Coordinates of C-alpha atoms in Angstrom, one line a residue:
M1 CA 65.9 -86.4 145.8
N2 CA 63.3 -83.7 145.3
R3 CA 66.0 -81.1 144.8
K4 CA 67.6 -83.3 142.1
M5 CA 64.3 -83.8 140.3
E6 CA 63.6 -80.1 140.4
K7 CA 67.0 -79.3 139.0
T8 CA 66.5 -81.9 136.2
S9 CA 63.1 -80.5 135.4
S10 CA 64.5 -77.0 135.3
N11 CA 67.3 -78.0 132.9
L12 CA 64.9 -79.9 130.6
S13 CA 62.7 -76.8 130.6
R14 CA 65.7 -74.7 129.6
I15 CA 66.5 -77.1 126.8
L16 CA 63.0 -76.9 125.5
E17 CA 63.1 -73.0 125.5
I18 CA 66.6 -73.1 123.9
N19 CA 65.3 -75.5 121.2
K20 CA 62.4 -73.2 120.4
K21 CA 64.8 -70.3 120.0
I22 CA 67.2 -72.3 117.8
N23 CA 64.4 -73.5 115.5
S24 CA 63.3 -69.9 115.0
Y25 CA 66.3 -69.3 112.8
Y26 CA 66.8 -70.6 109.2
D27 CA 70.3 -69.6 108.3
L28 CA 72.8 -72.3 109.2
R29 CA 75.3 -69.8 110.6
D30 CA 72.7 -68.2 112.9
I31 CA 71.6 -71.6 114.1
L32 CA 75.2 -72.7 114.9
E33 CA 75.8 -69.4 116.8
N34 CA 72.7 -69.8 118.8
I35 CA 73.3 -73.5 119.6
L36 CA 76.7 -72.7 120.9
L37 CA 75.6 -69.6 122.8
S38 CA 72.8 -71.6 124.4
A39 CA 75.1 -74.4 125.4
R40 CA 77.6 -72.1 127.0
E41 CA 74.8 -70.4 129.0
L42 CA 73.5 -73.8 130.1
F43 CA 76.8 -74.8 131.6
N44 CA 78.2 -71.4 132.5
A45 CA 81.2 -72.0 130.3
S46 CA 83.8 -69.5 129.1
G47 CA 84.0 -70.9 125.6
G48 CA 83.1 -73.6 123.1
S49 CA 83.0 -74.7 119.5
I50 CA 81.0 -76.6 116.9
L51 CA 82.9 -78.6 114.4
L52 CA 81.3 -80.1 111.3
I53 CA 82.6 -82.7 108.9
D54 CA 84.2 -81.2 105.7
N55 CA 83.1 -82.1 102.2
D56 CA 86.0 -84.5 101.7
K57 CA 85.1 -86.4 105.0
N58 CA 88.7 -86.3 106.2
F59 CA 88.6 -83.1 108.3
L60 CA 86.5 -81.5 111.0
S61 CA 86.1 -77.8 110.5
F62 CA 85.6 -75.2 113.3
K63 CA 82.4 -73.6 112.0
V64 CA 81.6 -71.5 115.1
V65 CA 83.9 -70.7 118.0
H66 CA 83.0 -68.7 121.2
G67 CA 85.5 -67.3 123.6
D68 CA 89.1 -66.2 123.3
G69 CA 90.9 -67.5 120.2
K70 CA 87.7 -67.2 118.0
D71 CA 89.5 -65.4 115.2
K72 CA 92.3 -67.9 115.0
L73 CA 90.1 -71.0 115.2
E74 CA 87.1 -70.4 113.0
G75 CA 87.6 -72.0 109.7
L76 CA 90.5 -74.1 110.9
K77 CA 90.5 -77.8 110.0
I78 CA 91.8 -80.8 112.0
P79 CA 92.0 -84.4 110.8
V80 CA 89.1 -86.6 112.0
D81 CA 91.5 -88.8 114.0
K82 CA 93.0 -85.9 116.0
G83 CA 92.1 -84.6 119.4
I84 CA 89.2 -85.1 121.7
A85 CA 86.9 -83.8 119.0
G86 CA 88.2 -86.4 116.6
Y87 CA 87.7 -89.2 119.2
I88 CA 84.1 -88.1 119.8
F89 CA 83.4 -87.9 116.1
S90 CA 85.0 -91.2 115.2
T91 CA 83.6 -93.2 118.1
Q92 CA 80.3 -91.3 118.7
N93 CA 81.1 -91.5 122.4
P94 CA 80.6 -88.4 124.6
V95 CA 83.6 -87.2 126.6
I96 CA 84.2 -85.5 129.9
S97 CA 87.9 -84.4 130.4
N98 CA 88.4 -82.4 133.5
D99 CA 92.2 -82.7 133.2
T100 CA 93.2 -82.2 129.6
A101 CA 96.9 -81.8 130.5
N102 CA 96.9 -85.5 131.3
D103 CA 94.5 -86.7 128.7
P104 CA 96.3 -88.4 125.8
R105 CA 93.4 -87.7 123.5
F106 CA 93.9 -83.9 123.8
F107 CA 95.2 -82.1 120.7
S108 CA 97.6 -79.5 122.3
Q109 CA 98.3 -78.0 118.9
I110 CA 95.0 -76.1 119.2
D111 CA 96.2 -74.3 122.4
K112 CA 99.5 -73.4 120.6
I113 CA 97.5 -71.8 117.8
T114 CA 95.3 -69.8 120.1
G115 CA 97.8 -69.1 122.9
L116 CA 95.1 -70.2 125.4
K117 CA 95.0 -73.0 128.0
T118 CA 92.2 -75.6 127.8
Q119 CA 91.7 -77.2 131.2
K120 CA 88.4 -78.9 131.0
I121 CA 86.3 -80.1 128.1
I122 CA 82.9 -81.7 127.8
G123 CA 81.8 -82.8 124.3
V124 CA 79.2 -84.9 122.5
P125 CA 78.8 -86.1 118.8
L126 CA 76.3 -84.6 116.5
V127 CA 74.7 -87.7 114.9
K128 CA 72.2 -87.8 112.1
D129 CA 70.6 -91.2 111.1
G130 CA 73.5 -93.0 112.8
V131 CA 76.2 -91.0 110.9
S132 CA 78.4 -88.4 112.6
I133 CA 78.2 -85.0 111.1
G134 CA 80.1 -83.0 113.8
V135 CA 80.9 -82.4 117.4
I136 CA 79.9 -79.8 120.0
E137 CA 82.5 -79.0 122.7
I138 CA 82.2 -76.8 125.8
V139 CA 85.4 -75.7 127.5
N140 CA 86.4 -74.3 130.9
K141 CA 83.6 -73.4 133.3
V142 CA 83.7 -69.8 134.5
D143 CA 83.9 -70.9 138.1
N144 CA 86.6 -73.6 137.1
S145 CA 84.4 -76.4 138.5
D146 CA 84.4 -79.8 136.9
F147 CA 81.9 -81.0 134.3
T148 CA 79.6 -83.7 135.6
E149 CA 77.9 -86.8 134.2
D150 CA 74.5 -85.1 134.6
E151 CA 75.8 -82.2 132.5
L152 CA 77.0 -84.7 129.9
E153 CA 73.6 -86.2 129.7
L154 CA 72.0 -82.7 129.3
L155 CA 74.5 -81.8 126.5
R156 CA 73.7 -85.1 124.7
I157 CA 69.9 -84.3 124.8
F158 CA 70.7 -80.7 123.7
A159 CA 72.8 -82.1 120.8
E160 CA 70.0 -84.3 119.6
Q161 CA 67.7 -81.2 119.3
A162 CA 70.5 -79.2 117.7
V163 CA 71.0 -81.9 115.0
I164 CA 67.4 -81.5 114.0
A165 CA 67.8 -77.8 113.6
I166 CA 71.1 -78.1 111.7
N167 CA 69.6 -80.7 109.4
N168 CA 66.5 -78.5 108.7
A169 CA 68.8 -75.6 107.9
I170 CA 71.0 -77.7 105.6
M171 CA 68.0 -79.1 103.7
L172 CA 66.5 -75.6 103.4
K173 CA 69.8 -74.3 102.0
K174 CA 69.9 -77.1 99.5
I175 CA 66.4 -76.3 98.3
K176 CA 67.2 -72.6 98.0
D177 CA 70.5 -73.3 96.2
R178 CA 68.8 -75.6 93.7
A179 CA 66.0 -73.0 93.1
R180 CA 68.7 -70.4 92.7
E181 CA 70.6 -72.6 90.3
L182 CA 67.5 -73.3 88.1
E183 CA 66.7 -69.6 88.1
Y184 CA 70.2 -68.7 86.9
L185 CA 70.2 -71.3 84.2
Y186 CA 66.7 -70.3 83.0
N187 CA 67.6 -66.6 82.9
I188 CA 70.6 -67.4 80.8
S189 CA 68.5 -69.5 78.5
N190 CA 65.9 -66.8 78.3
S191 CA 68.4 -64.1 77.5
T192 CA 69.9 -66.2 74.7
I193 CA 66.5 -66.6 73.1
S194 CA 65.7 -62.8 73.3
S195 CA 69.2 -61.6 72.3
I196 CA 70.6 -64.3 70.0
Q197 CA 71.9 -61.7 67.5
N198 CA 73.8 -59.7 70.1
T199 CA 76.8 -61.7 71.4
Q200 CA 78.0 -59.0 73.8
E201 CA 74.5 -58.6 75.3
V202 CA 74.2 -62.3 76.0
F203 CA 77.7 -62.6 77.4
Q204 CA 77.3 -59.6 79.6
S205 CA 74.1 -61.0 81.0
I206 CA 75.9 -64.3 81.9
I207 CA 78.9 -62.4 83.4
K208 CA 76.4 -60.5 85.6
T209 CA 75.0 -63.8 86.8
V210 CA 78.6 -65.1 87.6
S211 CA 79.3 -61.9 89.5
E212 CA 76.1 -62.4 91.6
I213 CA 77.3 -65.9 92.6
T214 CA 80.9 -65.1 93.4
K215 CA 81.0 -61.4 94.1
A216 CA 84.2 -61.3 92.0
K217 CA 85.4 -58.0 90.7
K218 CA 87.0 -59.3 87.5
I219 CA 85.4 -61.8 85.2
S220 CA 86.2 -62.6 81.5
I221 CA 85.1 -64.9 78.8
M222 CA 87.8 -66.1 76.4
T223 CA 87.1 -68.0 73.2
F224 CA 89.4 -69.8 70.9
D225 CA 90.4 -68.1 67.6
E226 CA 91.3 -71.0 65.3
K227 CA 93.0 -68.8 62.7
E228 CA 95.3 -67.1 65.2
R229 CA 95.5 -70.0 67.6
I230 CA 94.9 -67.9 70.6
L231 CA 92.4 -67.6 73.5
K232 CA 91.1 -64.1 73.3
V233 CA 88.9 -62.1 75.8
V234 CA 85.6 -61.4 74.0
S235 CA 83.6 -60.1 77.0
S236 CA 84.5 -59.0 80.5
V237 CA 83.7 -57.0 83.6
G238 CA 86.3 -55.1 85.6
L239 CA 88.9 -55.0 82.8
E240 CA 89.7 -51.7 81.0
E241 CA 87.9 -51.6 77.6
E242 CA 90.9 -50.0 75.8
I243 CA 93.1 -53.0 76.5
M244 CA 90.6 -55.7 75.5
D245 CA 92.2 -56.3 72.1
S246 CA 95.5 -57.1 73.8
L247 CA 94.1 -59.6 76.2
W248 CA 95.0 -62.9 74.6
V249 CA 97.2 -65.9 75.2
S250 CA 98.8 -68.4 72.8
I251 CA 97.2 -71.8 72.8
D252 CA 100.7 -73.3 73.2
D253 CA 101.5 -71.4 76.4
L254 CA 101.2 -74.2 78.9
K255 CA 102.2 -71.9 81.8
S256 CA 98.8 -70.2 81.3
P257 CA 96.1 -71.7 83.5
A258 CA 93.5 -70.6 80.9
V259 CA 95.3 -72.7 78.3
V260 CA 95.6 -75.8 80.6
S261 CA 91.9 -75.5 81.5
Y262 CA 91.0 -75.3 77.8
K263 CA 93.2 -78.2 76.7
E264 CA 92.4 -80.6 79.6
G265 CA 88.8 -79.7 79.9
K266 CA 88.8 -79.3 83.6
H267 CA 88.3 -76.4 86.0
I268 CA 91.2 -74.9 87.9
L269 CA 91.1 -73.4 91.4
M270 CA 94.0 -71.4 92.7
E271 CA 94.0 -69.8 96.1
N272 CA 97.3 -67.9 95.4
V273 CA 98.7 -67.9 91.9
D274 CA 102.0 -66.3 93.2
I275 CA 102.9 -69.5 95.1
D276 CA 101.3 -72.0 92.7
P277 CA 103.9 -74.6 91.7
I278 CA 102.7 -74.8 88.1
F279 CA 101.4 -71.4 87.2
G280 CA 102.9 -68.8 89.6
P281 CA 103.9 -66.2 90.1
N282 CA 101.3 -63.6 89.0
K283 CA 103.2 -61.7 86.3
S284 CA 100.5 -59.1 85.7
S285 CA 100.1 -56.1 87.9
R286 CA 96.5 -55.7 86.7
Y287 CA 95.3 -58.2 89.3
K288 CA 95.0 -57.0 92.9
A289 CA 94.1 -60.5 94.3
N290 CA 95.7 -63.8 93.6
S291 CA 92.7 -66.2 93.8
F292 CA 91.6 -67.6 90.4
M293 CA 88.9 -69.8 89.2
I294 CA 88.9 -71.0 85.6
F295 CA 86.2 -73.2 83.9
P296 CA 86.3 -74.7 80.4
I297 CA 83.5 -73.6 78.1
R298 CA 82.0 -76.7 76.3
T299 CA 79.7 -77.0 73.4
H300 CA 78.1 -80.4 72.5
N301 CA 81.3 -81.7 70.9
D302 CA 84.2 -79.3 71.7
I303 CA 85.7 -76.9 74.2
V304 CA 85.6 -73.4 72.7
G305 CA 87.0 -71.2 75.5
V306 CA 87.3 -70.6 79.2
L307 CA 85.5 -68.5 81.9
N308 CA 88.0 -66.7 84.2
I309 CA 87.0 -65.4 87.6
T310 CA 89.3 -63.4 89.9
E311 CA 89.5 -60.8 92.7
I312 CA 87.1 -62.8 94.8
P313 CA 86.4 -61.3 98.2
D314 CA 87.9 -63.5 101.0
G315 CA 89.5 -65.7 98.3
L316 CA 88.2 -69.2 97.6
G317 CA 87.6 -70.1 101.3
K318 CA 83.9 -69.2 101.2
V319 CA 83.2 -70.5 97.7
E320 CA 81.2 -73.7 98.3
K321 CA 81.2 -76.9 96.4
E322 CA 77.7 -76.3 95.1
D323 CA 78.8 -72.9 93.7
I324 CA 81.7 -74.6 91.8
E325 CA 79.3 -77.1 90.3
L326 CA 76.9 -74.3 89.3
L327 CA 79.7 -72.2 87.8
Q328 CA 80.7 -75.2 85.6
L329 CA 77.1 -75.5 84.5
I330 CA 77.0 -71.9 83.6
A331 CA 80.3 -72.2 81.7
N332 CA 78.7 -75.1 79.7
Q333 CA 75.7 -72.9 79.1
I334 CA 78.0 -70.2 77.7
G335 CA 79.2 -72.9 75.2
Y336 CA 75.6 -73.7 74.2
V337 CA 75.0 -69.9 73.8
Y338 CA 78.2 -69.5 71.9
E339 CA 77.4 -72.4 69.6
S340 CA 73.8 -71.2 69.0
I341 CA 75.0 -67.7 68.2
R342 CA 77.7 -68.9 65.8
T343 CA 75.3 -71.2 64.1
Y344 CA 72.7 -68.5 63.8
Q345 CA 75.1 -65.9 62.5
R346 CA 76.7 -68.2 59.9
E347 CA 73.2 -69.1 58.6
I348 CA 72.1 -65.5 58.4
E349 CA 75.3 -64.5 56.6
K350 CA 74.7 -67.3 54.0
K351 CA 71.0 -66.7 53.5
A352 CA 69.1 -63.7 52.2
L353 CA 66.6 -62.0 54.5
D354 CA 63.7 -63.7 52.8
R355 CA 65.2 -67.1 53.8
E356 CA 65.2 -66.3 57.5
L357 CA 62.5 -68.8 58.4
E358 CA 64.3 -71.5 56.5
V359 CA 67.4 -70.8 58.6
M360 CA 65.4 -71.1 61.8
R361 CA 63.9 -74.4 60.6
K362 CA 67.4 -75.8 60.2
I363 CA 68.4 -74.6 63.7
Q364 CA 65.3 -76.1 65.1
M365 CA 65.8 -79.5 63.4
E366 CA 69.5 -79.6 64.4
M367 CA 68.3 -79.4 68.0
L368 CA 66.6 -82.8 67.6
P369 CA 68.8 -85.8 67.9
S370 CA 69.4 -87.8 64.7
N371 CA 71.7 -90.5 66.1
F372 CA 69.6 -93.3 67.6
D373 CA 72.3 -95.7 68.6
F374 CA 71.4 -96.6 72.2
G375 CA 73.1 -100.0 72.5
T376 CA 72.1 -103.6 71.8
K377 CA 69.0 -103.7 74.0
L378 CA 67.0 -100.9 72.5
D379 CA 66.1 -100.1 68.8
V380 CA 65.0 -96.5 68.6
Y381 CA 63.7 -94.2 65.9
F382 CA 62.1 -90.8 66.2
Y383 CA 60.9 -88.4 63.5
V384 CA 59.4 -84.9 63.1
E385 CA 58.0 -83.2 60.0
P386 CA 56.9 -79.6 60.5
Y387 CA 53.7 -78.6 58.7
K388 CA 55.1 -75.1 58.0
V389 CA 58.7 -74.1 57.6
I390 CA 59.2 -74.3 61.3
G391 CA 56.9 -76.1 63.7
G392 CA 56.2 -76.9 67.4
D393 CA 56.6 -80.7 67.6
F394 CA 59.7 -81.9 69.4
Y395 CA 61.3 -84.9 71.0
D396 CA 64.5 -86.1 72.7
V397 CA 66.0 -89.4 73.6
F398 CA 69.0 -89.7 75.9
Y399 CA 70.6 -91.7 78.8
V400 CA 70.4 -90.0 82.2
S401 CA 72.6 -92.7 83.7
D402 CA 73.8 -96.2 83.0
G403 CA 70.8 -98.3 81.9
K404 CA 68.2 -95.5 82.2
L405 CA 66.9 -93.9 79.0
C406 CA 64.7 -90.9 79.1
F407 CA 62.5 -89.9 76.1
F408 CA 59.8 -87.4 75.5
L409 CA 57.7 -86.3 72.6
G410 CA 55.5 -83.2 72.6
D411 CA 53.7 -80.4 70.8
V412 CA 53.5 -76.7 71.6
S413 CA 50.5 -74.5 70.8
G414 CA 50.7 -72.4 67.7
K415 CA 53.0 -72.4 64.7
G416 CA 55.9 -70.5 63.3
L417 CA 58.8 -68.6 64.9
H418 CA 57.2 -68.0 68.3
A419 CA 56.3 -71.7 68.7
S420 CA 59.8 -72.7 67.7
I421 CA 61.4 -70.5 70.3
F422 CA 59.0 -71.6 73.0
M423 CA 59.6 -75.2 72.0
A424 CA 63.4 -74.7 72.4
A425 CA 62.9 -73.3 75.9
V426 CA 60.6 -76.2 77.0
K427 CA 62.8 -78.9 75.5
S428 CA 66.1 -77.5 77.1
T429 CA 64.4 -77.2 80.5
L430 CA 63.0 -80.7 80.3
K431 CA 66.4 -82.2 79.4
A432 CA 68.3 -80.3 82.0
L433 CA 65.9 -81.3 84.8
S434 CA 65.9 -85.0 83.6
F435 CA 69.5 -85.4 84.8
E436 CA 68.6 -83.9 88.1
F437 CA 65.4 -85.8 89.0
K438 CA 65.3 -88.9 86.9
E439 CA 61.6 -89.3 87.5
P440 CA 59.0 -88.3 84.9
K441 CA 56.6 -86.9 87.4
R442 CA 59.2 -84.7 89.1
V443 CA 60.7 -83.5 85.8
L444 CA 57.3 -82.4 84.5
E445 CA 56.4 -80.6 87.8
A446 CA 59.7 -78.8 88.0
S447 CA 59.7 -77.9 84.3
N448 CA 56.1 -76.6 84.5
S449 CA 56.9 -74.4 87.4
I450 CA 60.0 -72.8 85.7
V451 CA 58.4 -72.4 82.2
F452 CA 55.2 -71.0 83.7
Q453 CA 57.1 -68.5 85.9
Y454 CA 59.2 -67.0 83.2
S455 CA 57.0 -67.4 80.1
E456 CA 55.4 -64.1 79.0
T457 CA 53.2 -65.6 76.4
S458 CA 50.0 -67.6 76.5
M459 CA 51.6 -70.6 74.8
F460 CA 51.5 -74.1 76.3
S461 CA 52.9 -77.6 75.5
T462 CA 51.5 -81.1 75.7
L463 CA 54.0 -84.0 75.9
F464 CA 54.5 -87.6 76.9
F465 CA 57.5 -88.4 79.1
G466 CA 58.9 -91.9 79.7
L467 CA 61.9 -93.5 81.4
I468 CA 63.0 -97.0 80.6
D469 CA 65.1 -98.9 83.1
I470 CA 66.8 -101.5 81.1
E471 CA 68.2 -103.4 84.1
K472 CA 64.8 -103.6 85.9
M473 CA 62.9 -103.9 82.6
T474 CA 60.3 -101.2 83.6
L475 CA 58.8 -98.2 82.0
K476 CA 57.8 -95.2 84.1
F477 CA 55.7 -92.5 82.4
S478 CA 53.8 -89.3 82.9
N479 CA 51.5 -87.4 80.6
A480 CA 51.1 -83.7 80.2
G481 CA 47.8 -83.5 78.3
H482 CA 49.2 -85.4 75.3
G483 CA 46.6 -88.1 74.9
Q484 CA 46.9 -91.9 75.0
Q485 CA 50.1 -93.5 73.7
L486 CA 50.7 -97.2 73.1
L487 CA 52.7 -100.2 74.1
I488 CA 52.1 -103.1 71.7
R489 CA 53.0 -106.7 72.8
N490 CA 52.4 -109.6 70.5
G491 CA 49.5 -107.7 68.8
D492 CA 47.9 -106.8 72.2
V493 CA 47.6 -103.1 73.0
I494 CA 48.5 -101.7 76.5
P495 CA 47.4 -98.1 76.7
L496 CA 50.0 -95.6 78.1
Y497 CA 47.9 -92.9 79.7
N498 CA 47.5 -91.0 82.9
K499 CA 46.1 -87.6 83.6
G500 CA 48.0 -84.3 83.5
L501 CA 47.6 -80.7 82.3
P502 CA 49.7 -79.4 79.5
L503 CA 52.8 -77.4 80.6
C504 CA 52.4 -73.7 81.3
I505 CA 48.6 -73.7 81.8
Y506 CA 48.9 -73.2 85.6
D507 CA 51.6 -73.0 88.2
N508 CA 52.2 -75.7 90.8
V509 CA 50.6 -78.6 88.8
T510 CA 50.9 -82.1 90.1
Y511 CA 51.4 -84.9 87.6
E512 CA 50.6 -88.6 87.9
Q513 CA 53.3 -91.3 87.3
S514 CA 52.7 -94.9 86.2
E515 CA 55.1 -97.8 86.1
I516 CA 54.7 -101.0 84.1
P517 CA 57.0 -104.0 83.3
I518 CA 58.4 -104.3 79.8
L519 CA 59.3 -107.5 77.9
K520 CA 61.6 -108.3 75.0
G521 CA 59.7 -107.6 71.7
D522 CA 57.6 -104.8 73.2
L523 CA 57.0 -101.8 71.0
I524 CA 56.5 -98.4 72.6
V525 CA 54.8 -96.0 70.2
V526 CA 54.5 -92.3 70.8
Y527 CA 53.1 -89.7 68.4
S528 CA 51.4 -86.4 68.0
D529 CA 47.9 -85.7 66.9
G530 CA 49.3 -84.6 63.6
I531 CA 49.1 -88.3 62.7
T532 CA 45.8 -89.4 64.2
E533 CA 44.0 -86.3 63.0
S534 CA 45.2 -86.3 59.4
V535 CA 42.2 -86.7 57.1
N536 CA 41.6 -88.1 53.6
S537 CA 39.4 -86.7 50.9
N538 CA 36.3 -87.8 52.7
E539 CA 37.5 -86.1 55.9
D540 CA 38.0 -89.5 57.6
M541 CA 40.7 -89.3 60.2
F542 CA 43.7 -91.6 60.1
G543 CA 43.1 -92.5 63.8
E544 CA 44.7 -94.6 66.4
N545 CA 43.5 -98.0 65.1
R546 CA 45.5 -97.6 61.8
I547 CA 48.6 -97.0 63.9
I548 CA 48.0 -100.2 65.9
D549 CA 47.2 -102.3 62.8
I550 CA 50.4 -101.1 61.0
V551 CA 52.7 -101.6 64.0
S552 CA 51.2 -105.0 64.9
K553 CA 51.6 -106.4 61.4
N554 CA 55.2 -105.2 61.0
Y555 CA 56.5 -105.8 64.6
H556 CA 59.3 -108.1 63.2
L557 CA 60.9 -105.1 61.4
S558 CA 63.2 -102.5 63.0
S559 CA 61.8 -99.4 64.6
Y560 CA 63.0 -97.5 61.5
G561 CA 61.3 -100.0 59.1
I562 CA 58.0 -99.8 61.0
S563 CA 58.2 -96.0 61.0
Q564 CA 58.8 -95.8 57.3
I565 CA 55.7 -98.1 56.5
L566 CA 53.5 -96.0 58.9
L567 CA 54.7 -92.7 57.5
T568 CA 54.3 -93.9 53.9
T569 CA 50.8 -95.1 54.6
L570 CA 50.0 -91.8 56.2
K571 CA 51.4 -89.8 53.2
N572 CA 49.2 -91.9 50.8
F573 CA 46.2 -91.5 53.0
K574 CA 46.1 -87.8 53.8
V575 CA 45.2 -84.8 51.7
E576 CA 46.0 -81.2 52.4
N577 CA 43.3 -79.7 54.7
P578 CA 44.0 -76.4 56.5
N579 CA 41.5 -77.3 59.2
Y580 CA 43.3 -80.5 60.2
D581 CA 46.9 -80.3 58.9
D582 CA 49.5 -80.2 61.6
D583 CA 53.1 -81.1 62.4
I584 CA 53.8 -84.8 62.4
S585 CA 56.0 -86.5 65.0
L586 CA 56.5 -90.2 65.7
G587 CA 58.7 -92.3 68.0
I588 CA 59.1 -96.0 68.2
I589 CA 61.2 -97.9 70.8
K590 CA 61.6 -101.6 70.4
I591 CA 62.8 -103.7 73.3
L592 CA 65.4 -106.2 72.0

């Protein structure tokens, strides 16, 4: 009995030491390697494997293999209902099989692939929160002895610790991938602002980013030439410059994957174009590898081209799902860049140099939504009037999912061109992150971190951010130094206020978030200090009370009607005063 207790204590001590070692690694591959190595050492086994569930949930993939046959097995996928591994995964039952030749669960195809003979297997499921994520198997002891029930219990304890390490690594990777994604998207946005007049410079910057993600040797951007009805390469890396003008394809060529991606608006992945039933074979000798990725380039309303990626090291096997999603985001960003550049160039061509600020004003105002049709349950109207030709007030209203409407209204410090550019960066960052986080507090915190990190000016932005859940009839909101806003209900005023610094004052700022119920007939009123701080000839300020009085008296009107009365009253009240004049912005949302 004492000898058994000593052995158990020794094994548990070894597991604790192994666990410390495993948790000292952060890369998932390193963790899996060390888990398997430690398990083999624990049982004096000649081999083993760790299988994890694939993205489509139908296959187990050999992520790490030790022993003979490693090169043939790693990366191989088996159905989740095949073999002892499939049985362990599906039932979450551990297995000892000391005679696999007579075990009907054994998947003999694996031995045929490797040319080896598996005689004994011990395996346990890897389970996180009650859900199977994989299997760890140990095969064939070095001394050919049988696996025991005590060893099965040890492996199960070992697996529980391994799952924690795997989960930590996966979570860390997701965080790093998301941070990397945001960094890539911000860098692209930043390069667009700084190089809007130089199409090639912007596109080359984007292609460089794509190359960093995929390691591909050849990347090209093709845009649609409406006059010639062709997709033509406008920027590339890895293609000879002297043949650039000849690199085009007719928009009617449905054997071209670029054309299909453009017309159908979906990405295309081809491991080997030579054997692809639709597009193969590769007719061009300029490509040394046959793997292709093609992504449609979208603007707000149209598809304007495609992003082609080829000659990817190791093919598509190591391109992860998250990378595919990021590449599509980047392709969409190319569309926004392309649209911005075309708009800017057309305006510059039409206007004389002395009208440049007027052109920028138009671009700025076009960035603000003017269609406020958000269904039958909300009546929405927002308005901005810059004090100078271009200003720093901004807003946006959009659905982030069914029944959830985000809106924000803000003001950037300063006036003129610099304020307009900074405003565009803040607005685009806020909107992009809204779809990711769907919580005012988290959107402000992430946006502040990104804008602060990459901003090279001393500018900052105040704003009010709200999210209406139409199904739950709630309003969540956070405030970045924008002052009190209003909810008016049957003449009563409910202040919308919580504390928060403006964006881009400090890094790593924490914001408050409040949630209140909303009722039919409620009016949410958001505005900038350009309204409340407008003055009359006696230097009396327009103030908040006038807003409340006007809205309360006209609550029966539409949001547009209330806005027009308020703005007309303001226009008749105020006089020009350089000490107080500012951009004017107003938003009213009526719950129907």
